[in-house]
Tab-separated table of C-alpha atoms in Angstrom:
chain	number	residue	atom	x	y	z
A	14	MET	CA	-21.683	164.510	-63.960
A	15	LYS	CA	-23.869	166.780	-66.051
A	16	ILE	CA	-22.481	169.858	-67.756
A	17	LEU	CA	-24.865	172.710	-68.565
A	18	VAL	CA	-23.744	174.989	-71.398
A	19	ALA	CA	-25.467	178.284	-72.186
A	20	VAL	CA	-25.461	179.457	-75.817
A	21	LYS	CA	-26.747	182.652	-77.419
A	22	ARG	CA	-27.984	183.392	-80.929
A	23	VAL	CA	-26.244	186.511	-82.270
A	24	VAL	CA	-25.548	188.205	-85.581
A	25	ASP	CA	-22.692	186.352	-87.280
A	26	TYR	CA	-19.325	187.958	-86.511
A	27	ASN	CA	-18.570	188.364	-90.236
A	28	VAL	CA	-21.639	190.550	-90.790
A	29	LYS	CA	-21.502	194.340	-90.530
A	30	VAL	CA	-24.530	195.503	-88.567
A	31	ARG	CA	-26.465	198.696	-89.204
A	32	VAL	CA	-28.471	200.853	-86.865
A	33	LYS	CA	-32.188	201.278	-87.577
A	34	SER	CA	-33.171	204.617	-89.062
A	35	ASP	CA	-35.281	205.487	-86.011
A	36	GLY	CA	-32.385	204.752	-83.630
A	37	THR	CA	-34.311	202.143	-81.640
A	38	GLY	CA	-31.768	199.363	-82.136
A	39	VAL	CA	-29.757	197.294	-84.585
A	40	ASP	CA	-31.402	196.081	-87.781
A	41	ILE	CA	-31.129	192.268	-87.859
A	42	ALA	CA	-33.676	191.622	-90.600
A	43	ASN	CA	-32.365	189.122	-93.187
A	44	LEU	CA	-28.953	188.960	-91.499
A	45	LYS	CA	-27.055	185.722	-90.961
A	46	MET	CA	-27.327	184.578	-87.352
A	47	SER	CA	-25.036	182.118	-85.617
A	48	MET	CA	-23.870	180.899	-82.219
A	49	ASN	CA	-21.918	183.392	-80.134
A	50	PRO	CA	-18.218	182.466	-80.688
A	51	PHE	CA	-17.424	182.377	-76.957
A	52	ASP	CA	-20.368	180.013	-76.405
A	53	GLU	CA	-19.167	177.775	-79.227
A	54	ILE	CA	-15.888	177.432	-77.321
A	55	ALA	CA	-17.883	176.572	-74.180
A	56	VAL	CA	-19.774	173.802	-76.009
A	57	GLU	CA	-16.525	172.421	-77.426
A	58	GLU	CA	-14.935	172.335	-73.967
A	59	ALA	CA	-17.949	170.557	-72.465
A	60	VAL	CA	-17.894	167.951	-75.238
A	61	ARG	CA	-14.136	167.412	-74.744
A	62	LEU	CA	-14.701	166.835	-71.019
A	63	LYS	CA	-17.343	164.250	-71.876
A	64	GLU	CA	-14.986	162.565	-74.331
A	65	LYS	CA	-12.370	162.339	-71.545
A	66	GLY	CA	-14.917	160.539	-69.367
A	67	VAL	CA	-15.228	163.423	-66.906
A	68	ALA	CA	-18.867	164.135	-67.784
A	69	THR	CA	-21.754	161.836	-68.641
A	70	GLU	CA	-24.108	164.342	-70.279
A	71	VAL	CA	-23.871	167.755	-71.928
A	72	ILE	CA	-27.014	169.911	-71.969
A	73	ALA	CA	-27.168	173.017	-74.174
A	74	VAL	CA	-29.446	175.857	-73.063
A	75	SER	CA	-30.576	178.994	-74.848
A	76	CYS	CA	-32.992	181.791	-73.965
A	77	GLY	CA	-34.768	183.795	-76.643
A	78	VAL	CA	-36.939	183.555	-79.728
A	79	THR	CA	-38.065	180.384	-81.521
A	80	GLN	CA	-35.174	180.608	-84.000
A	81	CYS	CA	-32.767	179.848	-81.137
A	82	GLN	CA	-33.633	176.214	-81.829
A	83	GLU	CA	-31.244	176.415	-84.799
A	84	THR	CA	-28.428	177.482	-82.465
A	85	LEU	CA	-29.232	174.623	-80.097
A	86	ARG	CA	-29.212	172.144	-82.988
A	87	THR	CA	-25.725	173.401	-83.834
A	88	ALA	CA	-24.657	172.789	-80.229
A	89	MET	CA	-26.026	169.250	-80.429
A	90	ALA	CA	-24.219	168.743	-83.738
A	91	ILE	CA	-20.970	169.677	-81.969
A	92	GLY	CA	-21.723	167.017	-79.367
A	93	ALA	CA	-24.303	168.147	-76.787
A	94	ASP	CA	-26.674	165.314	-75.821
A	95	ARG	CA	-29.870	167.334	-75.498
A	96	ALA	CA	-31.065	170.923	-75.415
A	97	ILE	CA	-33.438	173.234	-73.584
A	98	LEU	CA	-34.936	176.423	-75.007
A	99	VAL	CA	-36.532	179.023	-72.760
A	100	GLU	CA	-38.695	180.672	-75.387
A	101	THR	CA	-39.566	184.347	-75.082
A	102	ALA	CA	-39.849	187.319	-77.411
A	103	ALA	CA	-38.842	189.733	-74.638
A	104	GLU	CA	-35.550	191.596	-74.854
A	105	LEU	CA	-33.489	189.746	-72.273
A	106	GLN	CA	-30.989	191.539	-70.073
A	107	PRO	CA	-28.102	189.591	-68.450
A	108	LEU	CA	-29.862	189.452	-65.074
A	109	ALA	CA	-32.994	187.922	-66.622
A	110	VAL	CA	-30.882	185.297	-68.419
A	111	ALA	CA	-29.022	184.536	-65.188
A	112	LYS	CA	-32.334	184.018	-63.363
A	113	LEU	CA	-33.543	181.642	-66.089
A	114	LEU	CA	-30.280	179.702	-65.968
A	115	LYS	CA	-30.507	179.571	-62.166
A	116	ALA	CA	-33.938	177.952	-62.478
A	117	LEU	CA	-32.537	175.383	-64.915
A	118	VAL	CA	-29.538	174.716	-62.642
A	119	ASP	CA	-31.977	173.968	-59.814
A	120	ARG	CA	-33.918	171.668	-62.135
A	121	GLU	CA	-31.017	169.786	-63.748
A	122	GLN	CA	-28.463	169.891	-60.892
A	123	PRO	CA	-25.367	169.998	-63.166
A	124	GLY	CA	-21.886	169.511	-61.734
A	125	LEU	CA	-20.472	172.245	-63.963
A	126	VAL	CA	-21.938	175.227	-65.833
A	127	ILE	CA	-19.901	176.609	-68.733
A	128	LEU	CA	-20.696	179.886	-70.512
A	129	GLY	CA	-18.915	182.140	-72.947
A	130	LYS	CA	-17.389	185.074	-71.067
A	131	GLN	CA	-19.472	187.544	-73.107
A	132	ALA	CA	-21.708	187.842	-76.153
A	133	ILE	CA	-20.439	189.722	-79.195
A	134	ASP	CA	-23.677	191.698	-79.585
A	135	ASP	CA	-23.924	193.452	-76.203
A	136	ASP	CA	-20.435	192.679	-74.756
A	137	CYS	CA	-21.911	192.767	-71.244
A	138	ASN	CA	-19.711	190.047	-69.666
A	139	GLN	CA	-22.194	189.719	-66.772
A	140	THR	CA	-24.351	186.594	-67.088
A	141	GLY	CA	-21.847	184.050	-65.754
A	142	GLN	CA	-20.988	186.151	-62.726
A	143	MET	CA	-24.645	186.880	-61.977
A	144	LEU	CA	-25.548	183.191	-62.276
A	145	ALA	CA	-22.802	182.218	-59.827
A	146	ALA	CA	-24.049	184.828	-57.347
A	147	LEU	CA	-27.703	183.783	-57.649
A	148	ALA	CA	-26.934	180.062	-57.402
A	149	GLY	CA	-24.340	180.483	-54.640
A	150	LEU	CA	-21.698	178.667	-56.696
A	151	PRO	CA	-17.938	179.292	-56.955
A	152	GLN	CA	-16.859	180.845	-60.241
A	153	ALA	CA	-13.793	181.135	-62.457
A	154	THR	CA	-13.948	183.536	-65.391
A	155	PHE	CA	-11.924	184.039	-68.593
A	156	ALA	CA	-10.737	180.409	-68.637
A	157	SER	CA	-7.873	179.546	-70.976
A	158	LYS	CA	-7.463	176.028	-69.544
A	159	VAL	CA	-9.903	173.773	-67.651
A	160	GLU	CA	-9.096	170.547	-65.810
A	161	VAL	CA	-11.625	168.567	-63.760
A	162	ASP	CA	-10.386	166.114	-61.129
A	163	ASP	CA	-11.669	164.612	-57.874
A	164	GLY	CA	-14.578	166.958	-57.258
A	165	HIS	CA	-12.640	170.090	-58.184
A	166	VAL	CA	-12.033	172.115	-61.321
A	167	SER	CA	-8.720	173.870	-61.928
A	168	VAL	CA	-9.043	176.884	-64.173
A	169	THR	CA	-6.173	178.846	-65.658
A	170	ARG	CA	-7.410	182.346	-66.403
A	171	GLU	CA	-5.913	185.348	-68.128
A	172	VAL	CA	-5.414	188.443	-65.988
A	173	ASP	CA	-3.618	191.735	-66.576
A	174	GLY	CA	-0.385	190.473	-65.035
A	175	GLY	CA	-0.298	187.119	-66.861
A	176	LEU	CA	-1.962	183.846	-65.862
A	177	GLU	CA	-3.771	182.924	-62.655
A	178	THR	CA	-4.809	179.373	-61.699
A	179	LEU	CA	-7.824	178.793	-59.469
A	180	LYS	CA	-8.962	175.502	-57.955
A	181	ILE	CA	-12.623	175.542	-57.007
A	182	VAL	CA	-15.058	172.953	-55.680
A	183	LEU	CA	-17.757	171.503	-57.933
A	184	PRO	CA	-20.493	172.375	-58.724
A	185	ALA	CA	-19.163	175.600	-60.203
A	186	VAL	CA	-19.558	178.187	-62.949
A	187	VAL	CA	-16.814	178.700	-65.554
A	188	THR	CA	-16.738	181.291	-68.358
A	189	THR	CA	-14.544	180.720	-71.402
A	190	ASP	CA	-11.967	182.885	-73.145
A	191	LEU	CA	-10.915	182.696	-76.796
A	192	ARG	CA	-7.708	180.745	-76.194
A	193	LEU	CA	-9.354	177.844	-74.337
A	194	ASN	CA	-9.787	175.726	-77.474
A	195	GLU	CA	-10.613	175.740	-81.173
A	196	PRO	CA	-14.151	174.445	-81.868
A	197	ARG	CA	-14.418	171.492	-84.195
A	198	TYR	CA	-15.920	171.631	-87.658
A	199	VAL	CA	-19.530	170.465	-87.630
A	200	THR	CA	-19.995	167.596	-90.101
A	201	LEU	CA	-23.148	166.809	-92.065
A	202	PRO	CA	-23.699	163.414	-90.359
A	203	ASN	CA	-23.610	165.106	-86.958
A	204	ILE	CA	-26.049	167.772	-88.171
A	205	MET	CA	-28.451	165.003	-89.206
A	206	LYS	CA	-28.020	163.230	-85.845
A	207	ALA	CA	-28.721	166.499	-84.004
A	208	LYS	CA	-32.192	166.662	-85.567
A	209	LYS	CA	-33.144	163.487	-83.669
A	210	LYS	CA	-31.885	164.645	-80.267
A	211	THR	CA	-34.277	165.908	-77.590
A	212	LEU	CA	-35.042	169.619	-77.468
A	213	GLU	CA	-37.324	170.746	-74.628
A	214	ILE	CA	-39.096	174.107	-74.738
A	215	PHE	CA	-40.174	176.111	-71.702
A	216	LYS	CA	-41.607	179.548	-71.130
A	217	PRO	CA	-40.157	181.830	-68.446
A	218	ALA	CA	-43.435	181.458	-66.531
A	219	ASP	CA	-42.937	177.675	-66.451
A	220	LEU	CA	-39.735	178.281	-64.504
A	221	GLY	CA	-41.291	180.931	-62.287
A	222	VAL	CA	-39.065	183.704	-63.609
A	223	ASP	CA	-40.084	187.283	-64.422
A	224	VAL	CA	-37.968	188.497	-67.353
A	225	SER	CA	-39.318	192.049	-67.501
A	226	SER	CA	-36.458	194.516	-67.774
A	227	SER	CA	-35.799	197.519	-65.579
A	228	ILE	CA	-33.480	198.938	-68.247
A	229	LYS	CA	-34.778	200.876	-71.254
A	230	THR	CA	-32.742	201.584	-74.389
A	231	LEU	CA	-33.172	205.253	-75.185
A	232	LYS	CA	-31.186	205.480	-78.391
A	233	VAL	CA	-28.756	203.479	-80.519
A	234	SER	CA	-26.357	205.309	-82.824
A	235	GLU	CA	-23.340	204.444	-84.920
A	236	PRO	CA	-19.915	205.648	-83.785
A	237	PRO	CA	-18.628	208.790	-85.547
A	238	THR	CA	-16.732	208.237	-88.781
A	239	ARG	CA	-12.985	208.308	-88.304
A	240	SER	CA	-11.120	210.917	-90.302
A	241	ALA	CA	-8.388	209.804	-92.691
A	242	GLY	CA	-4.804	209.780	-91.470
A	243	ILE	CA	-2.174	212.165	-92.834
A	244	LYS	CA	1.595	212.141	-93.254
A	245	VAL	CA	3.717	214.846	-91.668
A	246	PRO	CA	7.188	215.893	-92.834
A	247	ASP	CA	8.882	216.073	-89.437
A	248	VAL	CA	8.489	215.684	-85.676
A	249	ALA	CA	7.900	219.396	-85.121
A	250	THR	CA	4.846	219.333	-87.396
A	251	LEU	CA	3.561	216.213	-85.649
A	252	VAL	CA	3.859	217.805	-82.225
A	253	SER	CA	2.206	221.002	-83.508
A	254	LYS	CA	-0.793	219.099	-84.895
A	255	LEU	CA	-1.167	216.985	-81.759
A	256	LYS	CA	-1.095	220.123	-79.631
A	257	ASN	CA	-3.092	222.606	-81.714
A	258	GLU	CA	-5.470	220.455	-83.764
A	259	SER	CA	-6.022	217.186	-81.906
A	260	LYS	CA	-5.577	218.818	-78.471
A	261	VAL	CA	-4.113	215.607	-77.030
A	262	ILE	CA	-0.959	217.184	-75.605
C-alpha cells in the first residue's frame, strides 16, 4: 500500500512574522522556513506505518515554489521514499492545493492520504476535507491515533465532548492532530541519504489543474496592541471597571 503525505513550507513557528509596510501580506524575506508542524506529524505517522509493515511506500508531496524541495528533502530524511513537487509561483488557496493533490491521487493511487489538519500560516483547516470531497474518499480529521487493519483504518479523533473513534474503508484521507505522535529527530546520515532519493517536479498544467484563485487579499494588518493589565484593590472596583470602562458587563 502506498501512503501519500502532503507537506507545506511555512515560516518556522519560532519566528515572529511582520506585516509588509504596504499591507499586501506578510514579509518572509530572509526568514527561516520549515515544514508545517502538523505535516511533520503526518510524515512521521506514515513512516511508522511503513515500519510496521502496513505500507510499502511513502510519497511526500508539496505544492509551491522551488524552495519547497528543501521541505521535501526533510520529509525524505524522516523516512519518505520519494517526493513530488508541483512547482508554481502562484499564491495557492486550499481548493487549488486540493485539486493538485486529487490529480496526484489519481496518478499514484495511494491506499491512504495523510495531511496535517491545518497549516500554521493561514490556519485554514480545509485542504484535507476538500481533497476527500473531490476524490470521493472517506475522511477522518483531527486524528490522535491511527490504526490500519484489513482494508480499514480506525482513527481516534478529538472532538468537543472527548474522543470519537471512526472506522473507515481504504483508500481514505486522514488529517493529523498534535497529539498523534512526536516526530523523530532527523539525523545527518538520513539527510545525506535523502539527497539521493527521487524527487519529481511537475507544473500544475502537467496535471491539468488551473490554480488561479477566485479570492483576493485586500489588506493584511497586525492585531491591535494589547493594553497592560492593572491591579484593583477590591471586587467593587473590578466590577466598576468591567462595567464602565471595558463595557463587558
